[in-house]
Coordinates of C-alpha atoms in Angstrom, one line a residue:
X1 CA 0.0 0.0 0.0
X2 CA 2.8 2.4 0.9
X3 CA 4.6 1.6 -2.4
X4 CA 1.4 2.1 -4.5
X5 CA 0.7 5.5 -2.8
X6 CA 4.3 6.6 -3.4
X7 CA 4.3 5.4 -7.0
X8 CA 1.2 7.5 -7.8
X9 CA 2.8 10.6 -6.1
X10 CA 6.0 10.0 -8.0
X11 CA 4.3 9.8 -11.4
X12 CA 2.3 13.0 -10.7
X13 CA 5.5 14.8 -9.4
X14 CA 7.4 13.7 -12.6
X15 CA 4.8 15.3 -14.9
X16 CA 4.8 18.5 -12.8
X17 CA 8.6 18.9 -12.9
X18 CA 8.8 18.1 -16.6
X19 CA 6.1 20.7 -17.3
X20 CA 8.3 23.4 -15.8
X21 CA 11.8 22.1 -16.6
X22 CA 13.7 23.9 -19.4
X23 CA 13.8 21.8 -22.5
X24 CA 17.4 20.5 -22.9
X25 CA 19.4 21.6 -25.9
X26 CA 21.9 19.4 -27.7
X27 CA 24.1 18.4 -24.7
X28 CA 26.9 16.0 -24.2
X29 CA 26.2 12.6 -22.9
X30 CA 27.8 13.3 -19.5
X31 CA 25.7 16.4 -18.8
X32 CA 22.5 14.6 -20.0
X33 CA 23.1 11.8 -17.5
X34 CA 23.8 14.3 -14.7
X35 CA 20.6 16.2 -15.5
X36 CA 18.6 13.0 -15.6
X37 CA 19.9 11.9 -12.2
X38 CA 19.1 15.3 -10.7
X39 CA 15.7 15.2 -12.2
X40 CA 14.9 11.8 -10.6
X41 CA 16.1 13.0 -7.2
X42 CA 14.1 16.2 -7.5
X43 CA 11.0 14.1 -8.5
X44 CA 11.6 11.8 -5.5
X45 CA 11.8 14.9 -3.2
X46 CA 8.6 16.4 -4.6
X47 CA 6.8 13.1 -4.1
X48 CA 7.9 13.0 -0.5
X49 CA 6.7 16.6 -0.1
X50 CA 3.3 15.7 -1.5
X51 CA 3.1 12.7 0.9
X52 CA 3.9 14.9 3.9
X53 CA 1.1 17.3 2.8
X54 CA -1.4 14.4 2.4
X55 CA -0.3 12.6 5.6
X56 CA -2.4 14.6 8.1
X57 CA -5.6 14.7 6.0
X58 CA -5.3 11.0 5.3
X59 CA -4.8 10.1 9.0
X60 CA -7.8 12.2 10.0
X61 CA -10.2 10.7 7.4
X62 CA -8.9 7.2 8.1
X63 CA -9.7 7.6 11.8
X64 CA -13.3 8.7 11.0
X65 CA -13.8 5.8 8.5
X66 CA -12.6 3.3 11.1
X67 CA -15.1 4.8 13.6
X68 CA -17.9 4.6 11.1
X69 CA -17.2 1.1 9.9
X70 CA -15.3 -0.7 12.6
X71 CA -16.1 -4.3 11.5
X72 CA -16.1 -3.8 7.7
X73 CA -14.0 -6.5 6.0
X74 CA -13.0 -4.3 3.0
X75 CA -11.2 -1.6 5.2
X76 CA -9.3 -4.0 7.5
X77 CA -6.1 -2.9 5.7
X78 CA -6.7 0.6 7.0
X79 CA -5.4 0.3 10.6
X80 CA -3.1 2.0 13.1
X81 CA -0.1 0.1 12.0
X82 CA -0.4 1.5 8.4
X83 CA -0.9 5.1 9.7
X84 CA 2.1 4.8 12.1
X85 CA 4.2 3.3 9.3
X86 CA 3.3 6.2 6.9
X87 CA 4.3 8.8 9.5
X88 CA 7.6 7.1 10.1
X89 CA 8.3 6.7 6.4
X90 CA 7.5 10.4 5.7
X91 CA 9.8 11.5 8.5
X92 CA 12.6 9.2 7.3
X93 CA 12.3 10.2 3.7
X94 CA 12.1 13.9 4.6
X95 CA 15.4 13.6 6.5
X96 CA 16.9 11.6 3.6
X97 CA 15.9 14.1 0.9
X98 CA 16.8 17.2 3.0
X99 CA 20.2 16.2 4.2
X100 CA 21.4 13.7 1.5
X101 CA 19.6 13.6 -1.8
X102 CA 19.0 17.3 -2.5
X103 CA 22.6 18.4 -1.5
X104 CA 23.9 15.5 -3.6
X105 CA 21.8 16.6 -6.6
X106 CA 22.9 20.2 -6.3
X107 CA 26.7 19.5 -5.9
X108 CA 26.5 16.8 -8.6
X109 CA 24.9 19.3 -11.0
X110 CA 27.6 21.9 -10.3
X111 CA 30.6 19.6 -10.1
X112 CA 33.2 19.3 -12.8
X113 CA 35.7 16.9 -11.2
X114 CA 38.9 17.7 -9.4
X115 CA 41.8 19.2 -11.3
X116 CA 44.3 16.5 -12.4
X117 CA 41.7 13.7 -12.6
X118 CA 40.2 12.3 -15.7
X119 CA 36.9 14.0 -16.5
X120 CA 33.8 11.9 -16.3
X121 CA 30.9 10.8 -14.1
X122 CA 33.2 9.1 -11.6
X123 CA 35.2 12.3 -11.1
X124 CA 32.0 14.3 -10.6
X125 CA 30.7 11.8 -8.1
X126 CA 34.0 11.9 -6.2
X127 CA 33.8 15.7 -5.9
X128 CA 30.2 15.5 -4.9
X129 CA 30.9 13.0 -2.1
X130 CA 33.8 15.2 -0.8
X131 CA 31.5 18.2 -0.7
X132 CA 28.8 16.3 1.1
X133 CA 31.3 15.2 3.8
X134 CA 32.5 18.7 4.3
X135 CA 28.9 19.9 4.5
X136 CA 28.1 17.2 7.1
X137 CA 31.1 18.3 9.2
X138 CA 30.0 21.9 8.9
X139 CA 26.4 21.1 10.1
X140 CA 27.7 18.9 12.8
X141 CA 29.8 21.7 14.1
X142 CA 27.0 24.2 14.0
X143 CA 24.6 21.9 15.9
X144 CA 27.4 21.1 18.4
X145 CA 27.9 24.8 19.1
X146 CA 24.2 25.5 19.3
X147 CA 23.7 22.6 21.7
X148 CA 26.6 23.9 23.9
X149 CA 25.1 27.4 24.0
X150 CA 21.5 26.4 24.7
X151 CA 21.9 23.2 26.8
X152 CA 25.5 22.9 28.1
X153 CA 25.6 19.7 30.2
X154 CA 27.3 16.4 29.9
X155 CA 24.1 14.4 29.1
X156 CA 23.3 16.7 26.2
X157 CA 26.8 16.6 24.7
X158 CA 27.0 12.8 25.0
X159 CA 23.6 12.5 23.3
X160 CA 25.1 14.1 20.2
X161 CA 27.2 11.0 19.7
X162 CA 23.9 9.1 19.2
X163 CA 23.5 9.9 15.5
X164 CA 20.3 8.0 14.7
X165 CA 18.3 8.4 18.0
X166 CA 19.1 12.0 18.9
X167 CA 21.2 13.9 16.4
X168 CA 19.1 13.5 13.3
X169 CA 15.8 14.1 15.1
X170 CA 17.3 17.2 16.9
X171 CA 18.6 18.5 13.5
X172 CA 15.2 17.8 11.9
X173 CA 13.5 19.6 14.8
X174 CA 15.6 22.7 14.0
X175 CA 14.7 22.5 10.4
X176 CA 11.0 22.1 11.3
X177 CA 11.1 25.1 13.5
X178 CA 12.6 27.1 10.6
X179 CA 9.9 25.8 8.4
X180 CA 7.2 26.8 10.9
X181 CA 8.7 30.3 11.1
X182 CA 8.7 30.5 7.3
X183 CA 5.0 29.3 7.3
X184 CA 4.3 32.0 9.9
X185 CA 5.6 34.6 7.4
X186 CA 4.1 33.1 4.2
X187 CA 0.7 32.0 5.3
X188 CA -0.8 35.4 6.4
X189 CA 0.6 36.9 3.2
X190 CA -0.9 34.1 1.1
X191 CA -4.3 34.3 2.8
X192 CA -4.6 37.9 1.7
X193 CA -3.0 37.2 -1.7
X194 CA -5.5 34.4 -2.4
X195 CA -8.2 37.0 -3.2
X196 CA -6.1 38.5 -5.9
X197 CA -5.1 35.2 -7.3
X198 CA -8.7 33.9 -7.6
X199 CA -9.7 37.3 -9.0
X200 CA -7.2 36.7 -11.8
X201 CA -8.4 33.2 -12.5
X202 CA -12.1 33.9 -12.4
X203 CA -14.2 36.2 -14.6
X204 CA -15.1 39.4 -12.7
X205 CA -18.6 41.0 -12.9
X206 CA -18.8 43.8 -15.5
X207 CA -20.0 46.7 -13.4
X208 CA -19.8 50.1 -15.0
X209 CA -17.6 48.7 -17.8
X210 CA -17.9 48.7 -21.5
X211 CA -16.1 45.6 -22.8
X212 CA -16.7 46.4 -26.4
X213 CA -15.0 49.8 -26.1
X214 CA -12.0 48.2 -24.2
X215 CA -11.7 45.5 -27.0
X216 CA -11.7 48.3 -29.6
X217 CA -8.9 50.1 -27.7
X218 CA -6.8 47.0 -27.2
X219 CA -7.2 46.1 -30.9
X220 CA -6.0 49.5 -32.0
X221 CA -3.0 49.3 -29.6
X222 CA -2.1 45.8 -30.9
X223 CA -2.2 47.0 -34.5
X224 CA -0.1 50.0 -33.7
X225 CA 2.6 47.9 -32.0
X226 CA 2.5 45.5 -35.0
X227 CA 3.1 48.3 -37.4
X228 CA 6.0 49.5 -35.3
X229 CA 7.4 46.0 -35.2
X230 CA 7.2 45.7 -39.0
X231 CA 8.9 49.0 -39.5
X232 CA 11.8 48.4 -37.2
X233 CA 14.9 47.2 -38.8
X234 CA 16.0 43.7 -37.9
X235 CA 19.5 45.0 -36.9
X236 CA 18.0 47.0 -34.0
X237 CA 17.7 44.0 -31.7
X238 CA 16.9 45.9 -28.5
X239 CA 13.9 47.7 -29.9
X240 CA 12.6 44.5 -31.5
X241 CA 12.7 42.6 -28.2
X242 CA 10.9 45.5 -26.3
X243 CA 8.2 45.7 -28.9
X244 CA 7.7 41.9 -28.9
X245 CA 7.3 42.0 -25.1
X246 CA 4.7 44.8 -25.4
X247 CA 2.9 42.9 -28.1
X248 CA 2.7 39.8 -25.8
X249 CA 1.3 41.9 -23.0
X250 CA -1.3 43.4 -25.2
X251 CA -2.3 40.0 -26.6
X252 CA -2.6 38.7 -23.0
X253 CA -5.0 41.6 -22.1
X254 CA -7.0 41.0 -25.3
X255 CA -7.3 37.3 -24.5
X256 CA -8.6 38.1 -21.0
X257 CA -11.1 40.6 -22.4
X258 CA -12.4 38.0 -24.9
X259 CA -12.8 35.5 -22.1
X260 CA -14.7 38.0 -20.0
X261 CA -16.9 38.9 -23.0
X262 CA -17.7 35.2 -23.8
X263 CA -18.4 34.3 -20.1
X264 CA -22.1 33.7 -19.2
X265 CA -24.0 36.0 -16.8
X266 CA -24.0 33.1 -14.2
X267 CA -20.2 32.8 -14.4
X268 CA -19.7 36.6 -14.1
X269 CA -22.3 37.5 -11.5
X270 CA -22.5 34.3 -9.3
X271 CA -19.3 32.3 -9.4
X272 CA -16.9 35.2 -8.6
X273 CA -18.9 36.6 -5.6
X274 CA -19.5 33.1 -4.3
X275 CA -15.8 32.2 -4.4
X276 CA -14.7 35.4 -2.8
X277 CA -17.3 34.9 0.1
X278 CA -16.0 31.3 0.5
X279 CA -12.4 32.5 0.8
X280 CA -13.4 35.1 3.3
X281 CA -15.3 32.6 5.4
X282 CA -12.4 30.1 5.4
X283 CA -9.9 32.8 6.3
X284 CA -12.1 34.1 9.1
X285 CA -12.8 30.6 10.4
X286 CA -9.0 29.9 10.5
X287 CA -8.4 33.1 12.6
X288 CA -11.3 32.1 14.9
X289 CA -9.9 28.6 15.5
X290 CA -6.5 30.1 16.3
X291 CA -8.1 32.6 18.8
X292 CA -10.0 29.7 20.4
X293 CA -6.8 27.7 20.6
X294 CA -5.1 30.6 22.4
X295 CA -7.8 30.5 25.0
X296 CA -7.4 26.7 25.4
X297 CA -3.6 27.1 25.8
X298 CA -4.2 29.6 28.7
X299 CA -6.7 27.3 30.6
X300 CA -5.8 23.7 29.6
X301 CA -2.4 22.0 29.4
X302 CA -3.7 19.2 27.2
X303 CA -4.0 21.8 24.3
X304 CA -0.2 21.8 24.0
X305 CA 1.1 20.0 20.8
X306 CA 3.7 18.0 22.7
X307 CA 2.9 14.7 20.9
X308 CA 1.4 12.9 23.9
X309 CA -0.2 9.6 23.3
X310 CA -3.8 9.9 22.1
X311 CA -6.7 7.5 22.2
X312 CA -5.3 5.6 19.2
X313 CA -6.5 5.3 15.6
X314 CA -10.1 4.3 15.3
X315 CA -11.0 4.6 19.0
X316 CA -12.4 8.1 19.3
X317 CA -13.3 11.0 17.0
X318 CA -10.7 13.8 16.9
X319 CA -13.4 16.5 16.1
X320 CA -16.3 17.7 18.1
X321 CA -18.6 17.6 15.1
X322 CA -17.6 14.1 14.0
X323 CA -17.2 13.5 10.2
X324 CA -18.3 17.0 9.2
X325 CA -15.8 18.6 11.6
X326 CA -13.0 16.3 10.2
X327 CA -14.0 17.3 6.6
X328 CA -13.7 21.0 7.6
X329 CA -10.3 20.4 9.2
X330 CA -9.1 18.7 6.0
X331 CA -10.3 21.6 3.9
X332 CA -8.7 24.2 6.2
X333 CA -5.4 22.2 6.1
X334 CA -5.3 22.2 2.3
X335 CA -6.3 25.9 2.2
X336 CA -3.5 26.8 4.5
X337 CA -1.0 24.8 2.4
X338 CA -2.1 26.5 -0.8
X339 CA -2.0 29.9 0.9
X340 CA 1.5 29.3 2.2
X341 CA 2.8 28.4 -1.3
X342 CA 1.1 31.5 -2.8
X343 CA 2.5 33.6 0.0
X344 CA 6.0 32.1 -0.4
X345 CA 6.2 33.0 -4.1
X346 CA 4.6 36.4 -3.3
X347 CA 7.4 37.5 -1.0
X348 CA 9.9 39.9 -2.7
X349 CA 12.8 37.7 -1.7
X350 CA 11.4 34.7 -3.5
X351 CA 9.8 36.5 -6.5
X352 CA 12.6 35.4 -8.9
X353 CA 12.3 31.9 -7.5
X354 CA 9.0 31.2 -9.2
X355 CA 9.2 28.4 -11.7
X356 CA 8.2 29.2 -15.3
X357 CA 6.7 26.7 -17.8
X358 CA 9.3 25.1 -20.0
X359 CA 11.9 27.7 -18.8
X360 CA 13.1 26.6 -15.3
X361 CA 16.7 25.5 -14.8
X362 CA 17.5 22.4 -13.0
X363 CA 19.2 24.3 -10.2
X364 CA 16.1 26.4 -9.6
X365 CA 14.0 23.2 -9.6
X366 CA 16.2 21.8 -6.9
X367 CA 15.7 25.0 -4.8
X368 CA 12.0 24.9 -5.3
X369 CA 11.8 21.2 -4.3
X370 CA 13.8 21.9 -1.1
X371 CA 11.5 24.9 -0.3
X372 CA 8.3 22.9 -0.8
X373 CA 9.7 20.0 1.3
X374 CA 10.5 22.3 4.2
X375 CA 7.0 23.9 4.0
X376 CA 5.2 20.6 3.6
X377 CA 7.1 19.0 6.5
X378 CA 6.2 21.9 8.8
X379 CA 2.5 21.9 7.7
X380 CA 1.4 19.1 10.1
X381 CA 3.3 20.7 12.9
X382 CA 1.8 24.1 12.2
X383 CA -1.7 22.7 11.9
X384 CA -1.4 21.0 15.3
X385 CA 0.3 24.0 16.9
X386 CA -2.5 26.4 15.7
X387 CA -5.2 24.0 16.9
X388 CA -6.6 23.5 13.4
X389 CA -6.7 19.8 14.3
X390 CA -6.4 17.8 17.5
X391 CA -4.7 14.8 15.8
X392 CA -1.6 14.0 17.9
X393 CA 1.6 13.9 15.7
X394 CA 2.9 10.4 15.2
X395 CA 6.5 9.3 14.5
X396 CA 9.3 11.7 14.7
X397 CA 7.0 14.7 14.1
X398 CA 5.8 14.6 17.7
X399 CA 9.3 14.4 19.2
X400 CA 10.2 18.0 18.6
X401 CA 11.4 19.6 21.9
X402 CA 10.1 23.1 21.2
X403 CA 6.5 21.8 20.9
X404 CA 6.5 21.4 24.7
X405 CA 7.5 25.0 25.3
X406 CA 4.4 27.0 26.3
X407 CA 5.8 30.4 25.5
X408 CA 6.9 29.4 22.0
X409 CA 3.6 27.8 21.1
X410 CA 1.5 30.7 22.6
X411 CA 3.7 33.3 20.8
X412 CA 3.3 31.4 17.5
X413 CA -0.5 31.5 17.8
X414 CA -0.6 35.1 18.8
X415 CA 1.7 36.2 15.9
X416 CA -0.3 34.1 13.4
X417 CA -3.6 35.7 14.5
X418 CA -2.2 39.2 14.5
X419 CA -0.4 39.0 11.2
X420 CA -3.3 37.4 9.4
X421 CA -5.7 40.0 10.7
X422 CA -3.4 42.8 9.7
X423 CA -2.9 41.4 6.2
X424 CA -6.6 41.1 5.7
X425 CA -7.3 44.6 7.0
X426 CA -4.6 46.0 4.7
X427 CA -6.0 44.0 1.8
X428 CA -9.6 45.2 2.2
X429 CA -8.8 48.8 3.2
X430 CA -6.2 49.5 0.5
X431 CA -8.7 51.3 -1.8
X432 CA -10.0 53.5 1.1
X433 CA -6.5 54.3 2.2
X434 CA -5.4 55.3 -1.3
X435 CA -8.4 57.6 -1.7
X436 CA -7.6 59.3 1.7
X437 CA -4.0 59.8 0.6
X438 CA -5.2 61.4 -2.6
X439 CA -7.5 63.7 -0.7
X440 CA -4.6 64.7 1.5
X441 CA -2.3 65.2 -1.5
X442 CA 0.1 62.4 -0.3
X443 CA -0.5 60.0 -3.2
X444 CA 2.7 61.1 -5.0
X445 CA 4.8 59.8 -2.1
X446 CA 3.7 56.2 -2.8
X447 CA 3.2 55.4 0.8
X448 CA 0.7 52.6 0.3
X449 CA 1.0 51.4 -3.3
X450 CA 2.3 47.9 -3.8
X451 CA 4.7 47.7 -6.8
X452 CA 2.5 44.9 -8.2
X453 CA -0.7 47.0 -8.1
X454 CA 0.8 50.3 -9.3
X455 CA 1.2 49.1 -12.9
X456 CA -2.5 49.5 -13.8
X457 CA -5.3 51.5 -12.1
X458 CA -8.9 51.6 -13.1
X459 CA -10.3 54.9 -14.1
X460 CA -13.7 56.3 -13.0
X461 CA -15.6 54.5 -15.8
X462 CA -13.9 51.2 -15.1
X463 CA -11.3 51.3 -18.0
X464 CA -7.7 50.2 -17.4
X465 CA -5.2 53.0 -17.8
X466 CA -1.5 52.0 -17.9
X467 CA 0.8 54.3 -16.1

């Protein structure tokens, strides 16, 4: 069963990566082999990331199914042993990908072989292994120094000699804490950004807009750029490239207008408002659950996500509302994961990190796979820490030391609730704030404009004017 689940995830991950991977030119055999090995390792990592994302929802729904059909013959394969095994495998493979496979793929891709040795695959593998050993020594030293600064006693230092039982879980706990902090930064931004993303995917209502007039203007602009492009000499390469980019932008706007014009009244006036209201309800419900979890943390010690032993799989429902509550938890978990990915690529530091279809280098694919792995591995921990679900973390996920620290968990919940509320308030009050700045004459200072949103602004009659 574990093999079948992973095989499906691997196939899906392979199609996703090949969709974004840059199409290889005529390469030498050696570079082609290196790229192929890096592609397989990246696909494996992305499949492990998908498994880590699906792990918590699968466990929750399995628990409810076992409660509903305890004696059913056809679901006897779905038991606590399988769930525990999946959690342990996800933790093991996450460690393997994060500390071995992805560094190997990166160094193998960048290696050329040591000077003086015969060039080839063996020389590149040798250089990669040496770089991995040096990296392991560096990380070992960093963790040793961190352990000496934080917990300087004989028992703690001796436990670092135990590589499998203490060192790797301790290191993975640090990586998980970093992933949770990254989720704390990405998720509130993504929750507010989701409204803009869905607005770009759906057809907006045509209120106070004349689509025919906009189509006429776009068509004239397209014809003007095409005449300029035909009149420019082929020797002036810079002007030709700039005009081609402008023509692509105009064609994209024209395609969007044609889509809006062909859309039915139901799609324009019903689907868009319904999706926006649904997003607002899910976001508000998430903030409400976090606020309730803060109250539970203040009055009840059992609300701490310290990985204590629960009632077991199939013995008791993890939600107050039974199957419906479990379904809502699963929806919120997936919503938080999608929002965190959107927020991750919306941050200015990671803007150039966004993969492009058929134009993403192998190095950038490796970086994206590592980022997705860190986010997906921290998602179950974040969901449990925020009180989205009461499912006790199984395997090595529940052994993190910082999950038992009351002040860290409480601060995490408070920061998430405050940052999400501020992002939503900023999102829905941006139009009012801009009008106030215009009234005060401060609009030229660009105090509130996002660089993304300052490219186009709607005029009074709804038409788009490019600044």
